[in-house]
Short mmCIF file of C-alpha atoms in Angstrom, two decimals:
data_model
loop_
_atom_site.label_atom_id
_atom_site.label_comp_id
_atom_site.label_asym_id
_atom_site.label_seq_id
_atom_site.Cartn_x
_atom_site.Cartn_y
_atom_site.Cartn_z
CA UNK A 29 75.42 95.80 137.47
CA UNK A 30 75.42 93.72 134.32
CA UNK A 31 79.17 93.19 134.17
CA UNK A 32 81.63 91.94 136.79
CA UNK A 33 84.19 94.44 138.09
CA UNK A 34 87.35 95.26 136.16
CA UNK A 35 90.82 95.07 137.72
CA UNK A 36 92.93 97.50 135.70
CA UNK A 37 96.04 96.95 137.80
CA UNK A 38 97.29 94.97 140.78
CA UNK A 39 100.94 95.81 141.54
CA UNK A 40 103.63 95.31 144.12
CA UNK A 41 106.24 97.96 144.90
CA UNK A 42 109.30 95.71 145.24
CA UNK A 43 108.87 92.15 144.09
CA UNK A 44 111.99 90.95 145.93
CA UNK A 45 112.63 92.12 149.49
CA UNK A 46 114.85 91.14 152.42
CA UNK A 47 113.24 89.59 155.46
CA UNK A 48 111.90 92.33 157.73
CA UNK A 49 111.38 94.88 154.95
CA UNK A 50 108.05 96.23 153.73
CA UNK A 51 106.66 96.75 150.27
CA UNK A 52 103.31 98.02 149.01
CA UNK A 53 100.42 96.35 147.26
CA UNK A 54 98.42 98.74 145.09
CA UNK A 55 95.44 98.31 142.75
CA UNK A 56 92.99 100.05 140.45
CA UNK A 57 89.53 98.53 140.20
CA UNK A 58 86.25 99.77 138.73
CA UNK A 59 82.64 98.72 139.39
CA UNK A 60 83.41 96.65 142.50
CA UNK A 61 81.21 96.64 145.60
CA UNK A 62 83.82 94.80 147.63
CA UNK A 63 87.55 94.12 147.46
CA UNK A 64 89.60 91.65 149.44
CA UNK A 65 93.13 90.26 149.46
CA UNK A 66 94.00 86.81 150.82
CA UNK A 67 96.90 85.72 153.04
CA UNK A 68 95.62 87.41 156.15
CA UNK A 69 94.96 90.85 154.69
CA UNK A 70 91.16 90.66 154.26
CA UNK A 71 88.73 93.39 153.24
CA UNK A 72 90.30 96.38 151.46
CA UNK A 73 87.18 98.06 150.01
CA UNK A 74 87.70 101.82 149.77
CA UNK A 75 91.50 101.55 149.76
CA UNK A 76 93.92 101.63 146.83
CA UNK A 77 97.12 100.40 148.52
CA UNK A 78 98.45 98.81 151.70
CA UNK A 79 101.93 98.14 153.11
CA UNK A 80 102.89 94.51 153.65
CA UNK A 81 105.81 92.80 155.41
CA UNK A 82 105.74 89.15 154.37
CA UNK A 83 108.02 86.67 156.11
CA UNK A 84 108.19 84.20 153.23
CA UNK A 85 107.59 84.04 149.46
CA UNK A 86 103.88 84.79 149.01
CA UNK A 87 101.32 85.02 146.22
CA UNK A 88 98.63 87.63 146.93
CA UNK A 89 95.22 87.37 145.24
CA UNK A 90 92.99 90.43 144.92
CA UNK A 91 89.29 89.57 144.55
CA UNK A 92 86.89 92.23 143.25
CA UNK A 93 83.16 91.48 143.53
CA UNK A 94 79.83 93.02 142.51
CA UNK A 95 76.32 91.69 141.84
CA UNK A 96 77.39 90.33 138.44
CA UNK A 97 80.32 88.28 139.70
CA UNK A 98 83.93 88.27 140.86
CA UNK A 99 87.31 88.65 139.21
CA UNK A 100 90.79 88.07 140.57
CA UNK A 101 94.37 89.15 139.94
CA UNK A 102 97.63 87.98 141.52
CA UNK A 103 101.06 89.32 142.38
CA UNK A 104 103.89 87.59 144.15
CA UNK A 105 106.73 88.69 146.38
CA UNK A 106 109.96 86.85 147.07
CA UNK A 107 111.55 87.24 150.51
CA UNK A 108 115.24 86.56 150.92
CA UNK A 109 117.31 86.17 154.03
CA UNK A 110 120.22 88.62 153.96
CA UNK A 111 123.59 87.19 154.93
CA UNK A 112 124.66 87.59 158.53
CA UNK A 113 128.31 88.28 159.36
CA UNK A 114 128.80 86.51 162.66
CA UNK A 115 132.58 87.02 162.89
CA UNK A 116 135.00 89.39 161.25
CA UNK A 117 138.70 89.40 162.02
CA UNK A 118 141.61 91.26 160.56
CA UNK A 119 145.34 90.72 160.58
CA UNK A 120 147.18 93.98 159.95
CA UNK A 121 150.04 92.01 158.37
CA UNK A 122 147.71 90.70 155.67
CA UNK A 123 145.80 93.87 154.79
CA UNK A 124 146.10 94.63 151.10
CA UNK A 125 147.10 98.27 151.56
CA UNK A 126 150.15 99.28 153.53
CA UNK A 127 151.08 102.81 154.53
CA UNK A 128 154.67 103.53 153.45
CA UNK A 129 157.10 103.94 156.34
CA UNK A 130 158.03 107.34 154.94
CA UNK A 131 154.67 108.59 156.17
CA UNK A 132 155.84 108.04 159.75
CA UNK A 133 159.01 110.12 160.26
CA UNK A 134 161.27 108.95 163.03
CA UNK A 135 160.47 105.28 162.66
#
């Protein structure tokens, strides 16, 4: 090959996800003999997408290589921690909606 590979696209399904969720990395590359993605993913030659479940904000770098050289592209994902309700109480005397007494005959 006289030219390095071409990365036409490197995308992420959802750029912002809650902790524990998955999203998908996908790519379109031509003229590459090998493809890899950093951050523990590794070799992805022969694939066009993979699911990921990051536990923190992460930048992923796709590296496409052939005999003429290497090219890279990056995407990032932001992971947020959803709120946790640890206690919920209710006081029926302070609920915003009250059923009229007329709905309960005999009271």
